[in-house]
Amino acid sequence: GAVVSQHPSWVICKSGTSVKIECRSLDFQATTMFWYRQFPKQSLMLMATSNEGSKATYEQGVEKDKFLINHASLTLSTLTVTSAHPEDSSFYICSASPRTSGVVPDTQYFGPGTRLTVL
Amino acid sequence: KQEVTQIPAALSVPEGENLVLNCSFTDSAIYNLQWFRQDPGKGLTSLLLIQSSQREQTSGRLNASLDKSSGRSTLYIAASQPGDSATYLCARAGSNYKLTFGKGTLLTVNP
């Protein structure tokens, strides 16, 4: 149980185009989903926190107009990188916290990641 | 700024050896401390989660400890195997449940 999928697993795009990455919780409902970015040999850095039915909360330094997040249902969150540039090339990983009544969301299940390369 | 530091950055050991990976964090007001495994180009696999009220957690050959007062956690791997080769990440969760990750320790276990 507690499987999180991401699609696509890798994508190559031209500079200036937009790319959408999907994050799905396959066997549980996720009230909260998180989006991380990982550059080579660096830590995972939290980009934003996505709550179902409300606007995402972005971390300092992350452009909300460039990284559009939609959490339309309890099993799906999407990250759209708009007008992508080579410096946006990175490994994007999402995680999802199960919807459990009365329990704090201290468990995050991670997706397999999406490798984005912008030419 | 909350920071998580992992030492060493890389470690190479012969098969069968016991080893310790270190993690330190600057803010002792943590909610929990987690250890993950990441294989090359892959996502994260959760290994152990230690709540702030706990001192250690064990799973098979893995044992993780937490010392909030000193801001340190260790991951002990017993009888290492080549299949243990991966990057090990520690992450602290604050009261807002957000995870702050270290850069990881790249472990290579040689047959």
Short mmCIF file of C-alpha atoms in Angstrom, two decimals:
data_model
loop_
_atom_site.label_atom_id
_atom_site.label_comp_id
_atom_site.label_asym_id
_atom_site.label_seq_id
_atom_site.Cartn_x
_atom_site.Cartn_y
_atom_site.Cartn_z
CA GLY A 1 0.00 0.00 0.00
CA ALA A 2 0.80 3.73 0.04
CA VAL A 3 2.05 3.98 -3.53
CA VAL A 4 2.68 7.29 -5.21
CA SER A 5 3.25 7.51 -8.94
CA GLN A 6 4.61 10.28 -11.12
CA HIS A 7 4.19 10.84 -14.81
CA PRO A 8 6.21 11.22 -16.87
CA SER A 9 9.33 9.62 -15.41
CA TRP A 10 11.46 11.76 -17.69
CA VAL A 11 10.88 14.54 -20.15
CA ILE A 12 13.02 16.56 -22.55
CA CYS A 13 11.67 19.83 -23.82
CA LYS A 14 12.76 22.94 -25.65
CA SER A 15 13.43 26.18 -23.85
CA GLY A 16 10.30 28.31 -23.57
CA THR A 17 7.82 25.46 -23.52
CA SER A 18 5.69 24.34 -20.58
CA VAL A 19 5.82 20.93 -18.98
CA LYS A 20 3.23 19.28 -16.75
CA ILE A 21 4.15 16.64 -14.18
CA GLU A 22 1.49 14.54 -12.48
CA CYS A 23 1.65 13.08 -9.00
CA ARG A 24 -0.93 10.48 -8.02
CA SER A 25 -1.61 8.60 -4.81
CA LEU A 26 -2.73 5.21 -6.10
CA ASP A 27 -4.23 3.53 -3.06
CA PHE A 28 -4.94 6.29 -0.58
CA GLN A 29 -6.36 9.77 -0.41
CA ALA A 30 -3.87 12.54 0.15
CA THR A 31 -4.93 15.73 1.84
CA THR A 32 -1.49 17.20 1.35
CA MET A 33 1.07 16.75 -1.38
CA PHE A 34 4.55 18.20 -1.47
CA TRP A 35 6.76 19.07 -4.45
CA TYR A 36 10.54 18.89 -4.18
CA ARG A 37 13.39 19.64 -6.55
CA GLN A 38 16.77 17.96 -6.45
CA PHE A 39 19.81 19.18 -8.36
CA PRO A 40 22.76 16.79 -8.87
CA LYS A 41 24.54 15.97 -5.64
CA GLN A 42 22.29 18.33 -3.72
CA SER A 43 19.56 17.95 -1.12
CA LEU A 44 15.92 17.68 -1.94
CA MET A 45 14.53 21.17 -1.61
CA LEU A 46 10.88 21.69 -0.82
CA MET A 47 9.26 23.88 -3.46
CA ALA A 48 5.65 24.01 -2.35
CA THR A 49 2.96 22.39 -0.26
CA SER A 50 -0.27 21.54 -2.02
CA ASN A 51 -3.55 21.07 -0.19
CA GLU A 52 -6.59 19.65 -1.94
CA GLY A 53 -9.05 22.34 -2.91
CA SER A 54 -6.90 25.29 -1.90
CA LYS A 55 -3.99 27.29 -3.23
CA ALA A 56 -0.50 25.91 -2.86
CA THR A 57 1.94 27.40 -0.39
CA TYR A 58 5.30 28.16 -1.95
CA GLU A 59 8.66 28.20 -0.22
CA GLN A 60 10.74 31.34 -0.23
CA GLY A 61 12.48 31.89 -3.53
CA VAL A 62 10.14 29.69 -5.57
CA GLU A 63 8.22 31.58 -8.24
CA LYS A 64 4.56 30.66 -8.01
CA ASP A 65 3.84 32.00 -11.49
CA LYS A 66 6.52 29.80 -12.97
CA PHE A 67 5.72 26.63 -11.06
CA LEU A 68 1.96 26.23 -11.18
CA ILE A 69 0.52 23.67 -8.81
CA ASN A 70 -2.99 22.29 -8.95
CA HIS A 71 -4.39 19.84 -6.40
CA ALA A 72 -7.79 19.20 -7.89
CA SER A 73 -8.58 15.94 -6.14
CA LEU A 74 -7.47 13.88 -3.17
CA THR A 75 -5.39 11.64 -5.42
CA LEU A 76 -3.88 14.01 -7.96
CA SER A 77 -1.60 17.03 -7.89
CA THR A 78 0.07 18.55 -10.93
CA LEU A 79 3.14 20.73 -11.27
CA THR A 80 3.45 22.78 -14.44
CA VAL A 81 6.79 24.35 -15.22
CA THR A 82 5.93 27.30 -17.42
CA SER A 83 8.33 28.76 -19.98
CA ALA A 84 11.00 26.28 -18.95
CA HIS A 85 14.65 27.21 -19.25
CA PRO A 86 17.81 25.10 -19.01
CA GLU A 87 18.30 26.14 -15.38
CA ASP A 88 14.98 24.45 -14.58
CA SER A 89 16.50 21.11 -15.53
CA SER A 90 16.32 19.02 -12.39
CA PHE A 91 14.79 15.98 -10.71
CA TYR A 92 11.31 16.77 -9.45
CA ILE A 93 9.86 14.54 -6.72
CA CYS A 94 6.45 14.66 -5.15
CA SER A 95 5.22 13.17 -1.91
CA ALA A 96 1.78 12.62 -0.47
CA SER A 97 0.47 12.49 3.08
CA PRO A 98 -2.51 10.23 3.74
CA ARG A 99 -5.79 11.70 4.78
CA THR A 100 -6.25 10.38 8.31
CA SER A 101 -8.75 11.94 10.61
CA GLY A 102 -7.30 13.41 13.79
CA VAL A 103 -3.74 12.34 12.96
CA VAL A 104 -1.02 14.80 12.06
CA PRO A 105 0.41 14.34 8.58
CA ASP A 106 3.82 13.11 9.64
CA THR A 107 4.10 10.43 7.00
CA GLN A 108 5.06 11.30 3.46
CA TYR A 109 5.14 8.72 0.70
CA PHE A 110 7.38 9.68 -2.17
CA GLY A 111 6.93 9.26 -5.88
CA PRO A 112 9.70 7.92 -8.13
CA GLY A 113 10.56 11.35 -9.47
CA THR A 114 10.55 13.03 -12.87
CA ARG A 115 13.77 13.96 -14.65
CA LEU A 116 13.28 17.22 -16.56
CA THR A 117 15.84 18.29 -19.14
CA VAL A 118 15.35 21.63 -20.86
CA LEU A 119 17.39 22.12 -24.01
CA LYS B 1 17.82 28.80 8.91
CA GLN B 2 17.23 25.15 9.60
CA GLU B 3 20.04 22.99 8.25
CA VAL B 4 20.73 19.29 8.08
CA THR B 5 24.29 18.06 7.64
CA GLN B 6 25.35 14.54 6.80
CA ILE B 7 28.81 13.11 7.34
CA PRO B 8 30.52 11.50 5.54
CA ALA B 9 29.47 12.55 2.06
CA ALA B 10 30.62 9.20 0.74
CA LEU B 11 31.61 5.92 2.31
CA SER B 12 33.01 2.73 0.81
CA VAL B 13 33.16 -0.45 2.88
CA PRO B 14 33.72 -4.16 2.31
CA GLU B 15 30.75 -6.47 2.52
CA GLY B 16 29.88 -7.62 6.02
CA GLU B 17 31.14 -4.54 7.80
CA ASN B 18 29.02 -2.65 10.32
CA LEU B 19 28.80 1.08 9.64
CA VAL B 20 27.39 4.31 11.00
CA LEU B 21 26.05 7.26 9.08
CA ASN B 22 25.78 10.60 10.84
CA CYS B 23 23.24 13.38 10.61
CA SER B 24 23.19 16.65 12.51
CA PHE B 25 20.57 19.38 12.55
CA THR B 26 20.62 22.92 13.85
CA ASP B 27 17.11 23.25 15.28
CA SER B 28 16.31 20.89 18.16
CA ALA B 29 12.60 21.72 18.00
CA ILE B 30 11.90 18.86 15.67
CA TYR B 31 8.72 16.88 15.17
CA ASN B 32 10.48 13.79 13.85
CA LEU B 33 13.64 12.63 12.15
CA GLN B 34 13.51 10.36 9.14
CA TRP B 35 16.00 8.28 7.21
CA PHE B 36 15.51 7.49 3.54
CA ARG B 37 17.27 5.50 0.89
CA GLN B 38 17.62 6.79 -2.67
CA ASP B 39 18.90 4.66 -5.51
CA PRO B 40 20.43 6.44 -8.55
CA GLY B 41 17.80 8.33 -10.53
CA LYS B 42 15.02 7.04 -8.31
CA GLY B 43 12.65 8.34 -5.69
CA LEU B 44 12.93 7.89 -1.94
CA THR B 45 12.27 4.81 0.15
CA SER B 46 11.47 5.46 3.79
CA LEU B 47 13.66 3.44 6.15
CA LEU B 48 13.00 4.66 9.65
CA LEU B 49 11.06 7.44 11.33
CA ILE B 50 11.88 8.55 14.87
CA GLN B 51 9.36 10.71 16.67
CA SER B 52 10.76 13.53 18.81
CA SER B 53 9.73 11.62 21.94
CA GLN B 54 11.68 8.54 20.90
CA ARG B 55 15.38 7.76 21.11
CA GLU B 56 15.69 5.05 18.51
CA GLN B 57 13.97 2.85 15.97
CA THR B 58 14.99 -0.50 14.56
CA SER B 59 14.09 -2.33 11.39
CA GLY B 60 15.98 -5.48 10.52
CA ARG B 61 19.67 -4.63 10.16
CA LEU B 62 19.00 -0.92 10.54
CA ASN B 63 18.96 1.05 13.75
CA ALA B 64 18.49 4.80 13.95
CA SER B 65 19.02 6.89 17.03
CA LEU B 66 18.00 10.43 17.88
CA ASP B 67 19.57 12.83 20.37
CA LYS B 68 17.61 16.06 20.26
CA SER B 69 19.76 17.84 22.82
CA SER B 70 22.86 17.50 20.69
CA GLY B 71 21.00 17.75 17.40
CA ARG B 72 22.25 14.42 16.12
CA SER B 73 20.97 11.23 14.61
CA THR B 74 22.84 8.15 13.51
CA LEU B 75 21.90 5.31 11.19
CA TYR B 76 23.60 2.04 12.03
CA ILE B 77 23.71 -0.65 9.35
CA ALA B 78 24.77 -4.08 10.51
CA ALA B 79 26.44 -6.69 8.33
CA SER B 80 26.36 -4.53 5.23
CA GLN B 81 25.56 -6.09 1.85
CA PRO B 82 26.22 -4.93 -1.73
CA GLY B 83 22.47 -4.36 -2.06
CA ASP B 84 22.74 -1.69 0.62
CA SER B 85 24.67 0.50 -1.82
CA ALA B 86 22.67 3.70 -2.28
CA THR B 87 22.47 7.27 -1.07
CA TYR B 88 21.09 7.62 2.45
CA LEU B 89 19.26 10.82 3.29
CA CYS B 90 18.17 12.09 6.64
CA ALA B 91 15.44 14.67 7.01
CA ARG B 92 14.03 16.56 9.94
CA ALA B 93 10.38 17.49 10.19
CA GLY B 94 9.48 20.67 12.01
CA SER B 95 6.21 21.45 13.71
CA ASN B 96 4.79 22.36 10.30
CA TYR B 97 5.60 18.80 9.11
CA LYS B 98 7.82 20.12 6.33
CA LEU B 99 10.93 18.04 5.70
CA THR B 100 14.42 19.54 5.51
CA PHE B 101 16.86 17.14 3.90
CA GLY B 102 20.59 16.67 4.17
CA LYS B 103 22.71 16.15 1.05
CA GLY B 104 23.03 12.47 1.79
CA THR B 105 25.78 9.91 2.24
CA LEU B 106 26.67 7.84 -0.81
CA LEU B 107 27.33 4.32 0.45
CA THR B 108 29.14 1.71 -1.59
CA VAL B 109 29.40 -1.82 -0.22
CA ASN B 110 31.99 -3.82 -2.10
CA PRO B 111 31.56 -7.59 -2.57
#
